Structures are given as C-alpha cells and as structure tokens.
C-alpha cells in the first residue's frame, strides 16, 4: 500500500506543481504585469490549466485509486492516508467529467474577462464587460451541465468552492440569518449614530502599510514564508506551504482599507501556513472550503481585529505612528468608529452587521441568472433594485455597483459568494469553541499575545488542510452541525453594547 500511495503522491505533485505555476502567473497578472501582457498571459494560463487537467486525468491515477481501494476500509477515517484518498477521489472524479479543451477555453476566457473588467470598473462601463459576462453565464451553465442529476443548477458550481453545500441548505440558513439581522439593523438605525470621521483623515499610505505589516506579523503571519504586495482587489495565494502571499490596497484618506484588508488576507494566509507540511503537492494541502477559509479571514479581521482587547494593545502604537491624526481620539471613540454600522455600497468595506446583506443579494442574483430568470443585460438594473430594497441605498454608478467585485469577471457565476456568509457563521461557532477551551484568550490579546488562539486554531482546523470537510470540522469541534446561533449572539452582544440597545 505504501508503494502505491507513494506513486499516487508523486503523480499528484506534478499536477499541483503545474497549478502552482499558474498561481504565480495569476499573482503576477494582478500585481506587476503591464497591460500589454494580458493576451499572452491568457494563453499561458490556458496552456497550464489544460496540462494540469490532463495530468490529473492520467489513467494511471484512476488505476492507483482503484488499486488502493481494498486498503482504504482498514484505514482510520481521520488518518492522513484515508484523507488523501478521499480528497483525491473527489478531485479526480470531478475532473473526469470536464473535457480538457473546455477547461482551457474557460481559463482563457476568465483571464480576458478579468483584464477587461480592470478597465471597465474604473470607467463604470458595464456594457464593456457585458458580452464577456454573457459568455461567462453560458460557460457556467455548461460547466454545471457536466454534472447531471443536480438538485439545483448552482449546486455543482457551489461544490467547487464549498464541497457538499447545496442551494437547498444555504437558502434556509441565509433566510434565518436575515430574519435575525434585519431587526438588529433597524434597531441600530433608531439609535444615535457613531462618529467615525477620525478614520477618514489623511494617513500617508507608506505608514499605513508599515503598521498593517506589524499587526499581521504579531498575530502570526510568517514573513519567512510569505510577502505582501499591492493590488487593486486584495487576495491571498499560495505557491507552496512555504510561500503563502498576501496583497493589500491602501487609500490615503481611509485608514480601514490597508489595515483591515491586511488582517483579513493574513487570516487566509495563516490558515494555509498552518497546514501540515507533508500535505504539500496533494489535494490535502489547501484550506478545505471557501466557507472555512472565510471563517478564518473574518475571525481575525473582525472578531479579533475589531475587538476592544486587540485595540487596547495596538491603539497606543497606532497613535504613535499618526500622532497628528489620532492623539486627540480616545481608544473608546476609535473602537466605536471602527465598528460603525451604516448601510454602504461596497461589500468589502461593509460593517459586520450589514455585510451579509451584500452577500445574500449577490447569491440570489447568481441563482436567478443561472435559472434563466435574469438576463445579464438586466443585471446592473437588478443590482440597483436590490441595493435599494435590502440596504436602502442606491449605487450612483456601476463602478461601485455591479462592477465592484472581481468575482463573476474572473470566474464562474455560481459558487462565488455563499462562502463569505458561511464563513461569518462558522467564525462565530469556532471562536465560541476556542473561548470555551481557553477563556484567557481576550486577556492575552490585551497584552498583544495571540499564541493561545493561534495554537488552538492550528490544532483544530489549520493542520488538517482539506482532510475533513467543513461539516466534519464543525461536527468535530462543536459536536453539532453549522448553526447561526453563536454568530448572531456575538453580533447582538457587541453591537447592543455599542449602540445601547
Ligand atoms: Zn476573504
């Protein structure tokens, strides 16, 4: 068995080496590549996508999986070997259904579509990307079509990001959450509003980025195995478990962008840096789902990074860096400012309470497009209508409306957004479990110590990579299924106190 496993691992490593090469090219495309590189880059990425797909579909991998099947039932479910076989089978069987030529065509289309989006967004020019988005919808529907027998056409697409999640599970969960959060948003609107103008003074970008780097280093991001670069739409990418990179955007008159964006991406990266190094080059060597990934970025960004204990440590340091801007702003006023609840246009800047409204409306629009009830040509208008209805605000243009997210312009329509809200829900469950195990976590944060929390997360979540599904992790950690209750309680307590409800 060990010899067969070894053969399987070395074949998988070739596949994941090719994927890592694609990741380097994609990272370069969104950080340093000049516009003139776009067309060739699309072709290069398509070639790599096709090659890695063909490598994965090598009949030898199928033969090895078959030869290993008799051993699998004797392996403990939580062993690395059983995990590797489960994860490989999932990836292999999914890949088998999609022709390599289609994979290459899809990849080339997304690279070009992303490139057009980078010009259409600043111009607020939706018609410029509309033909690309129409093709994306067509590709997304065709991709789903390779997986017949689904309940909902979005299910196979969601499965790529959040394995085992389905529209029939997500819809009621999101409806439940919305029913809990809408009264909270209303109650906050009825209270005196928080003054957050202190965050929008002039903060030189270089010093913002220096401080953000200091913060992410302190919470546990390892710069020996990563680096940070600038990009218009921040993301995290891993070329190996020893090279997990983050990106940031800094805005002179908005202190939150670089700071909370960096903590967010560092949360994703700390997860990947914590994966068992022996999983590298296999399907186990990455976070298990979009939802669990987002649970970590959001946990570090919000539950930790917007908490009182965190800032009672970091605020004097921030004041020392920006004395002119912040010396007259007390800690309590700063804490309230960074937790202002106010319906806003941009998802990534949204506060914790209204954030999920941005996600559920995108999720609904995705489903409507896939179901054929909403044409791409009507999307911008539908977007405005939903912002008016759900958040009570009307985007002044498409730049800060339908064009604001890179998703849909760099990947499928379907599966792009549910992970954000699933992640918020899971962050509440995981943090509650961490606190139950270690009630000293908040007082450690007041001293700038994050090791107990990080150690618990590594032990319970990070090291496992993709060995367990999201549902299995939640079950192992909380003893039950995914539940909105800890997250809703966290929001009610925190914002009830800030707004005096
Ligand atoms: Zn994220």
Coordinates of C-alpha atoms and ligand atoms in Angstrom, one line a residue:
X1 CA 0.0 0.0 0.0
X2 CA 2.8 2.4 0.9
X3 CA 4.4 1.9 -2.5
X4 CA 1.1 2.6 -4.3
X5 CA 0.5 5.7 -2.1
X6 CA 3.9 6.9 -3.0
X7 CA 3.2 6.6 -6.7
X8 CA -0.1 8.4 -6.3
X9 CA 1.6 11.3 -4.3
X10 CA 4.3 11.8 -6.9
X11 CA 1.7 11.9 -9.7
X12 CA -0.4 14.4 -7.8
X13 CA 2.7 16.6 -7.1
X14 CA 3.1 17.1 -10.8
X15 CA -0.5 18.3 -11.1
X16 CA -0.1 20.6 -8.1
X17 CA 3.3 21.9 -9.4
X18 CA 1.5 23.0 -12.6
X19 CA -1.3 24.6 -10.6
X20 CA 1.3 26.5 -8.5
X21 CA 2.9 27.8 -11.7
X22 CA -0.5 29.1 -12.8
X23 CA -0.9 30.7 -9.4
X24 CA 2.4 32.6 -9.8
X25 CA 1.3 33.8 -13.2
X26 CA -2.1 34.9 -11.8
X27 CA -0.4 36.7 -8.9
X28 CA 1.9 38.5 -11.3
X29 CA -1.0 39.4 -13.5
X30 CA -2.8 41.2 -10.6
X31 CA 0.2 42.8 -9.1
X32 CA 3.0 43.7 -11.5
X33 CA 2.2 42.7 -15.1
X34 CA 1.9 45.6 -17.6
X35 CA -1.4 45.7 -19.6
X36 CA 0.5 44.6 -22.7
X37 CA 1.0 41.2 -21.2
X38 CA -2.7 40.3 -20.9
X39 CA -3.2 38.4 -24.2
X40 CA -0.1 36.2 -23.9
X41 CA -0.9 35.6 -20.2
X42 CA -4.3 34.3 -21.0
X43 CA -2.8 31.8 -23.5
X44 CA -0.1 30.8 -21.0
X45 CA -2.6 30.2 -18.2
X46 CA -4.9 28.3 -20.5
X47 CA -2.0 26.0 -21.5
X48 CA -1.1 25.3 -17.9
X49 CA -4.8 24.7 -17.0
X50 CA -5.1 22.2 -19.8
X51 CA -1.8 20.5 -18.9
X52 CA -2.6 20.1 -15.2
X53 CA -6.1 18.9 -16.0
X54 CA -4.6 16.3 -18.4
X55 CA -2.1 15.2 -15.8
X56 CA -4.9 14.7 -13.2
X57 CA -6.8 12.7 -15.7
X58 CA -3.9 10.4 -16.5
X59 CA -5.5 6.9 -16.4
X60 CA -2.7 5.8 -14.0
X61 CA -4.2 8.0 -11.3
X62 CA -7.5 6.2 -11.8
X63 CA -5.7 2.8 -11.7
X64 CA -3.9 3.7 -8.5
X65 CA -7.1 4.8 -6.8
X66 CA -8.7 1.5 -7.8
X67 CA -5.7 -0.5 -6.5
X68 CA -5.8 1.4 -3.2
X69 CA -9.5 0.8 -2.6
X70 CA -9.2 -2.5 -0.8
X71 CA -6.8 -0.9 1.8
X72 CA -9.0 2.1 2.3
X73 CA -11.6 0.5 4.5
X74 CA -8.9 -0.6 7.1
X75 CA -7.5 2.9 7.4
X76 CA -8.8 5.0 10.3
X77 CA -11.1 7.7 8.9
X78 CA -9.1 10.5 10.3
X79 CA -5.7 9.2 9.1
X80 CA -3.8 11.2 6.6
X81 CA -3.8 8.3 4.1
X82 CA -7.6 7.9 4.2
X83 CA -8.0 11.7 3.9
X84 CA -5.7 11.8 0.9
X85 CA -7.6 9.0 -0.8
X86 CA -11.0 10.7 -0.1
X87 CA -9.8 14.1 -1.3
X88 CA -8.0 12.7 -4.4
X89 CA -11.1 10.7 -5.4
X90 CA -13.3 13.8 -5.1
X91 CA -10.9 15.9 -7.2
X92 CA -10.3 13.2 -9.8
X93 CA -14.0 12.2 -10.2
X94 CA -15.0 15.8 -10.7
X95 CA -12.2 16.4 -13.2
X96 CA -13.2 13.3 -15.2
X97 CA -16.5 14.9 -16.1
X98 CA -15.0 18.0 -17.7
X99 CA -13.2 17.8 -21.0
X100 CA -9.6 19.3 -21.0
X101 CA -10.4 21.5 -24.1
X102 CA -13.3 23.1 -22.1
X103 CA -11.1 23.7 -19.1
X104 CA -8.5 25.5 -21.3
X105 CA -11.2 27.6 -23.1
X106 CA -12.8 28.5 -19.7
X107 CA -9.4 29.6 -18.3
X108 CA -8.6 31.8 -21.3
X109 CA -12.0 33.4 -21.2
X110 CA -11.6 34.3 -17.5
X111 CA -8.2 35.8 -18.0
X112 CA -9.5 38.0 -20.8
X113 CA -12.7 38.8 -18.9
X114 CA -10.7 39.9 -15.8
X115 CA -8.5 42.1 -18.0
X116 CA -11.5 43.9 -19.5
X117 CA -13.0 44.3 -16.0
X118 CA -9.9 46.0 -14.7
X119 CA -10.6 48.8 -17.3
X120 CA -14.4 48.7 -17.2
X121 CA -14.6 49.1 -13.4
X122 CA -12.8 52.5 -13.1
X123 CA -14.8 53.7 -16.1
X124 CA -18.0 52.4 -14.6
X125 CA -18.7 50.9 -18.0
X126 CA -20.9 47.8 -17.6
X127 CA -21.7 47.5 -21.4
X128 CA -17.9 47.0 -21.9
X129 CA -17.9 43.7 -19.9
X130 CA -21.4 42.6 -20.7
X131 CA -20.5 40.4 -23.7
X132 CA -17.8 38.7 -21.5
X133 CA -20.3 38.2 -18.7
X134 CA -22.8 36.7 -21.1
X135 CA -20.2 34.2 -22.2
X136 CA -19.4 33.5 -18.5
X137 CA -23.0 32.7 -17.8
X138 CA -23.1 30.4 -20.8
X139 CA -19.8 28.7 -19.6
X140 CA -21.1 28.4 -16.1
X141 CA -24.3 26.7 -17.2
X142 CA -22.3 24.3 -19.5
X143 CA -19.9 23.5 -16.6
X144 CA -22.9 22.6 -14.4
X145 CA -24.3 20.6 -17.2
X146 CA -21.3 18.2 -16.9
X147 CA -22.7 17.1 -13.6
X148 CA -26.2 15.9 -14.4
X149 CA -28.6 14.9 -11.6
X150 CA -28.1 18.0 -9.5
X151 CA -31.0 19.4 -7.4
X152 CA -30.2 23.0 -8.5
X153 CA -28.1 24.1 -11.4
X154 CA -25.9 26.1 -9.0
X155 CA -25.1 23.1 -6.8
X156 CA -22.2 21.7 -8.9
X157 CA -20.7 25.2 -9.1
X158 CA -21.1 25.7 -5.3
X159 CA -19.4 22.3 -4.8
X160 CA -16.2 23.6 -6.3
X161 CA -15.9 26.2 -3.6
X162 CA -17.9 24.7 -0.7
X163 CA -18.0 20.9 -1.2
X164 CA -21.2 19.2 -0.1
X165 CA -23.1 22.5 0.2
X166 CA -26.3 22.9 -1.7
X167 CA -28.8 25.7 -2.5
X168 CA -31.4 23.7 -0.5
X169 CA -29.2 24.0 2.6
X170 CA -27.9 27.5 2.0
X171 CA -31.2 29.3 1.2
X172 CA -33.0 28.5 4.5
X173 CA -29.8 29.2 6.5
X174 CA -29.4 32.6 4.9
X175 CA -33.1 33.4 5.3
X176 CA -32.8 32.5 9.0
X177 CA -29.8 34.8 9.4
X178 CA -31.6 37.7 7.6
X179 CA -34.6 37.3 9.8
X180 CA -32.3 37.7 12.9
X181 CA -30.2 40.6 11.4
X182 CA -32.9 42.8 9.9
X183 CA -34.3 43.8 13.3
X184 CA -30.8 44.5 14.6
X185 CA -30.1 46.8 11.6
X186 CA -33.4 48.6 12.2
X187 CA -32.7 48.9 16.0
X188 CA -29.3 50.4 15.3
X189 CA -30.8 52.9 12.8
X190 CA -33.1 54.1 15.6
X191 CA -30.1 54.9 17.9
X192 CA -27.7 57.9 17.9
X193 CA -25.1 57.2 15.2
X194 CA -21.4 56.7 15.8
X195 CA -18.9 59.5 14.7
X196 CA -16.2 57.7 12.6
X197 CA -14.8 60.8 10.9
X198 CA -11.4 60.2 12.6
X199 CA -10.8 57.3 10.3
X200 CA -11.0 59.4 7.1
X201 CA -8.3 62.0 7.8
X202 CA -5.1 61.9 5.8
X203 CA -2.9 58.9 6.6
X204 CA 0.2 58.6 4.5
X205 CA 0.0 55.2 2.7
X206 CA 3.5 54.0 3.5
X207 CA 3.0 54.3 7.2
X208 CA -0.4 52.6 7.0
X209 CA 1.2 49.7 5.2
X210 CA 4.1 49.6 7.7
X211 CA 1.6 49.4 10.6
X212 CA -0.5 46.7 8.9
X213 CA 2.6 44.6 8.4
X214 CA 3.5 45.0 12.1
X215 CA 0.0 43.9 13.1
X216 CA -0.2 40.8 10.8
X217 CA 3.3 39.7 12.0
X218 CA 2.2 40.0 15.6
X219 CA -1.0 37.9 15.1
X220 CA 1.1 35.1 13.4
X221 CA 1.6 35.7 9.7
X222 CA 5.1 34.4 8.9
X223 CA 7.0 36.7 6.5
X224 CA 9.7 34.0 6.1
X225 CA 7.0 32.0 4.3
X226 CA 5.2 34.9 2.7
X227 CA 5.2 38.5 1.5
X228 CA 2.8 41.4 0.9
X229 CA 2.3 43.3 -2.4
X230 CA -0.1 45.9 -3.7
X231 CA -3.1 45.1 -5.9
X232 CA -6.5 46.8 -6.7
X233 CA -8.5 43.9 -5.3
X234 CA -6.7 42.1 -2.4
X235 CA -6.5 38.3 -2.3
X236 CA -4.2 35.6 -0.8
X237 CA -2.5 33.0 -2.9
X238 CA -0.2 30.0 -2.1
X239 CA 2.6 28.8 -4.4
X240 CA 3.5 26.2 -1.7
X241 CA 3.0 25.8 2.0
X242 CA 6.3 27.7 2.4
X243 CA 5.2 30.6 0.2
X244 CA 1.8 32.0 1.0
X245 CA 1.4 35.6 -0.2
X246 CA -1.0 38.3 0.7
X247 CA -1.9 41.5 -1.1
X248 CA -3.2 44.9 0.0
X249 CA -4.7 48.2 -1.2
X250 CA -4.0 51.4 0.7
X251 CA -6.1 54.6 0.5
X252 CA -4.7 57.8 1.9
X253 CA -8.0 59.1 3.4
X254 CA -9.4 55.8 4.6
X255 CA -7.5 54.1 7.4
X256 CA -9.5 50.9 7.3
X257 CA -8.6 49.7 3.8
X258 CA -5.0 48.6 4.3
X259 CA -5.4 47.7 7.9
X260 CA -8.4 45.5 8.0
X261 CA -7.8 44.3 4.4
X262 CA -4.3 43.1 5.5
X263 CA -5.7 41.4 8.7
X264 CA -8.3 39.7 6.5
X265 CA -5.8 38.4 4.0
X266 CA -3.4 37.4 6.7
X267 CA -6.3 35.3 8.3
X268 CA -6.5 33.3 5.0
X269 CA -2.7 33.0 4.9
X270 CA -2.2 32.0 8.5
X271 CA -4.7 29.1 7.8
X272 CA -2.6 27.9 4.8
X273 CA 0.7 28.4 6.6
X274 CA -0.6 26.2 9.4
X275 CA -1.3 23.2 7.1
X276 CA 0.6 20.0 7.8
X277 CA 3.7 20.4 5.5
X278 CA 3.6 16.8 4.4
X279 CA 0.3 17.6 2.6
X280 CA 2.1 19.9 0.1
X281 CA 1.5 19.0 -3.5
X282 CA -1.6 17.0 -2.9
X283 CA -5.3 17.9 -2.7
X284 CA -5.0 18.0 1.1
X285 CA -2.6 20.9 1.0
X286 CA -5.1 23.7 1.0
X287 CA -8.0 25.1 3.1
X288 CA -11.0 22.8 2.9
X289 CA -13.6 25.2 1.6
X290 CA -14.4 28.8 0.8
X291 CA -16.6 29.0 3.9
X292 CA -13.9 27.6 6.3
X293 CA -11.3 29.9 4.6
X294 CA -13.5 32.9 5.1
X295 CA -14.3 31.9 8.7
X296 CA -10.6 32.5 9.4
X297 CA -10.1 35.7 7.5
X298 CA -13.3 37.1 9.1
X299 CA -12.4 35.8 12.6
X300 CA -9.0 37.6 12.5
X301 CA -10.3 40.7 10.8
X302 CA -13.5 41.2 12.9
X303 CA -13.8 39.1 16.0
X304 CA -10.2 39.7 16.9
X305 CA -9.2 42.8 14.8
X306 CA -12.2 44.9 15.7
X307 CA -12.3 44.0 19.3
X308 CA -11.6 46.1 22.4
X309 CA -8.8 43.8 23.8
X310 CA -7.0 43.9 20.5
X311 CA -7.0 47.7 20.3
X312 CA -6.2 48.2 23.9
X313 CA -2.8 46.7 22.9
X314 CA -2.4 48.2 19.4
X315 CA -4.0 51.6 19.7
X316 CA -1.2 53.4 21.6
X317 CA 1.1 52.1 18.8
X318 CA -1.2 53.4 16.1
X319 CA -1.4 56.8 17.8
X320 CA 2.4 57.0 18.0
X321 CA 2.5 56.4 14.2
X322 CA -0.2 59.0 13.5
X323 CA 0.0 61.5 16.4
X324 CA -1.5 64.4 14.4
X325 CA -4.5 62.5 13.3
X326 CA -5.2 60.4 16.4
X327 CA -3.7 61.8 19.6
X328 CA -7.0 63.6 20.4
X329 CA -9.1 60.5 19.6
X330 CA -9.5 58.3 22.8
X331 CA -9.4 54.5 22.5
X332 CA -13.2 54.1 23.1
X333 CA -14.0 56.6 20.3
X334 CA -11.7 54.7 18.0
X335 CA -13.2 51.3 18.9
X336 CA -16.7 52.7 18.2
X337 CA -15.5 54.3 14.9
X338 CA -14.1 51.0 13.5
X339 CA -17.4 49.3 14.4
X340 CA -19.7 51.8 12.9
X341 CA -22.8 50.2 11.4
X342 CA -24.1 52.0 8.3
X343 CA -25.5 50.6 5.1
X344 CA -22.9 51.1 2.5
X345 CA -22.2 50.4 -1.2
X346 CA -19.1 48.3 -1.1
X347 CA -19.2 44.7 0.3
X348 CA -15.5 44.6 1.3
X349 CA -15.9 47.8 3.4
X350 CA -19.2 46.8 4.9
X351 CA -19.6 46.6 8.7
X352 CA -20.2 43.2 10.3
X353 CA -24.0 43.7 10.7
X354 CA -24.9 44.7 7.2
X355 CA -22.1 42.7 5.4
X356 CA -24.3 39.6 4.9
X357 CA -27.0 41.6 3.2
X358 CA -24.4 42.3 0.4
X359 CA -23.7 38.6 0.1
X360 CA -27.3 37.3 0.1
X361 CA -28.3 39.6 -2.6
X362 CA -25.4 38.5 -4.8
X363 CA -26.2 34.9 -4.1
X364 CA -29.8 35.5 -5.1
X365 CA -28.8 37.3 -8.3
X366 CA -26.4 34.4 -9.2
X367 CA -29.2 31.9 -8.9
X368 CA -31.6 34.0 -10.9
X369 CA -29.1 34.3 -13.8
X370 CA -28.4 30.5 -13.7
X371 CA -32.1 29.7 -13.6
X372 CA -32.6 31.9 -16.7
X373 CA -34.9 34.3 -14.8
X374 CA -32.4 37.2 -15.1
X375 CA -30.6 38.2 -18.2
X376 CA -27.0 39.6 -18.0
X377 CA -28.3 42.7 -19.8
X378 CA -30.6 43.4 -16.9
X379 CA -28.1 42.6 -14.1
X380 CA -27.0 46.2 -13.4
X381 CA -30.6 47.3 -13.0
X382 CA -31.4 44.3 -10.8
X383 CA -28.4 45.1 -8.7
X384 CA -29.6 48.7 -8.1
X385 CA -33.1 47.5 -7.2
X386 CA -31.7 45.0 -4.6
X387 CA -29.4 47.6 -3.0
X388 CA -32.4 49.9 -2.7
X389 CA -34.6 47.2 -1.3
X390 CA -32.1 45.4 1.0
X391 CA -29.9 48.2 2.1
X392 CA -31.9 51.3 1.4
X393 CA -29.2 52.9 -0.8
X394 CA -28.8 53.4 -4.5
X395 CA -25.4 53.0 -6.1
X396 CA -24.7 56.2 -8.1
X397 CA -22.9 54.3 -10.8
X398 CA -21.9 50.7 -11.9
X399 CA -18.3 51.2 -10.7
X400 CA -19.5 51.0 -7.1
X401 CA -22.4 48.8 -8.1
X402 CA -22.4 45.7 -10.2
X403 CA -18.7 46.1 -11.2
X404 CA -17.3 46.3 -7.7
X405 CA -16.2 42.7 -7.1
X406 CA -13.7 40.8 -9.3
X407 CA -16.0 37.7 -8.9
X408 CA -18.1 36.9 -11.9
X409 CA -15.4 38.6 -14.0
X410 CA -12.6 36.2 -13.1
X411 CA -14.6 33.0 -12.5
X412 CA -18.0 31.2 -12.7
X413 CA -21.4 32.7 -12.0
X414 CA -22.5 30.4 -9.2
X415 CA -20.5 29.5 -6.1
X416 CA -18.7 32.8 -5.9
X417 CA -20.4 34.4 -2.8
X418 CA -22.0 31.9 -0.4
X419 CA -18.6 31.2 1.2
X420 CA -18.5 34.7 2.7
X421 CA -21.6 34.4 4.8
X422 CA -21.0 30.7 5.6
X423 CA -17.6 31.9 6.8
X424 CA -19.1 34.5 9.1
X425 CA -21.5 31.9 10.6
X426 CA -18.6 29.5 11.1
X427 CA -16.3 32.2 12.6
X428 CA -18.9 32.6 15.4
X429 CA -19.0 28.9 16.1
X430 CA -15.2 28.4 16.0
X431 CA -14.5 31.4 18.2
X432 CA -17.0 30.4 20.8
X433 CA -15.4 26.9 21.0
X434 CA -11.9 28.5 21.3
X435 CA -13.2 30.7 24.1
X436 CA -14.7 27.7 25.9
X437 CA -11.4 25.9 25.7
X438 CA -9.3 29.0 26.6
X439 CA -11.2 31.7 28.5
X440 CA -7.9 33.6 28.8
X441 CA -7.8 34.5 25.1
X442 CA -9.2 38.1 25.5
X443 CA -6.9 39.0 28.3
X444 CA -3.9 37.6 26.3
X445 CA -5.0 39.8 23.4
X446 CA -4.8 42.9 25.6
X447 CA -1.1 42.1 26.0
X448 CA -0.6 41.5 22.3
X449 CA -0.4 37.8 22.7
X450 CA -2.2 35.6 20.1
X451 CA -0.4 32.3 20.5
X452 CA -3.1 30.5 22.5
X453 CA -5.8 31.3 19.9
X454 CA -3.5 30.6 17.0
X455 CA -2.4 27.3 18.6
X456 CA -6.0 26.2 19.1
X457 CA -6.9 27.1 15.5
X458 CA -3.9 25.3 14.2
X459 CA -4.6 22.2 16.2
X460 CA -8.4 22.0 15.5
X461 CA -8.6 23.4 11.9
X462 CA -5.4 24.6 10.1
X463 CA -3.1 21.5 10.3
X464 CA -5.8 19.3 8.7
X465 CA -5.9 21.2 5.4
X466 CA -8.6 19.5 3.3
X467 CA -8.6 16.2 5.3
X468 CA -12.1 17.0 6.7
X469 CA -15.0 18.7 5.0
X470 CA -16.4 21.9 6.6
X471 CA -19.3 19.9 8.0
X472 CA -16.9 17.4 9.5
X473 CA -14.8 20.1 11.1
X474 CA -17.8 21.8 12.7
X475 CA -19.0 18.4 14.0
X476 CA -15.6 17.6 15.5
X477 CA -15.2 21.0 17.1
X478 CA -18.7 21.8 18.3
X479 CA -20.4 18.4 18.4
X480 CA -23.1 19.6 16.1
X481 CA -24.0 21.0 12.6
X482 CA -23.5 24.5 11.2
X483 CA -25.6 26.9 13.2
X484 CA -26.1 30.7 13.1
X485 CA -26.7 31.0 16.8
X486 CA -23.2 31.8 18.2
X487 CA -22.6 34.3 15.4
X488 CA -26.0 36.1 15.9
X489 CA -25.4 36.2 19.7
X490 CA -21.9 37.6 19.1
X491 CA -23.3 40.4 16.9
X492 CA -26.2 41.2 19.3
X493 CA -24.0 41.5 22.3
X494 CA -21.2 43.5 20.6
X495 CA -23.5 46.0 18.8
X496 CA -26.1 46.0 21.5
X497 CA -23.4 47.4 23.8
X498 CA -22.0 49.9 21.3
X499 CA -25.5 51.3 20.3
X500 CA -27.1 51.0 23.7
X501 CA -29.9 48.6 22.6
Ligands
LIG1 ZN1 -11.6 36.6 2.1

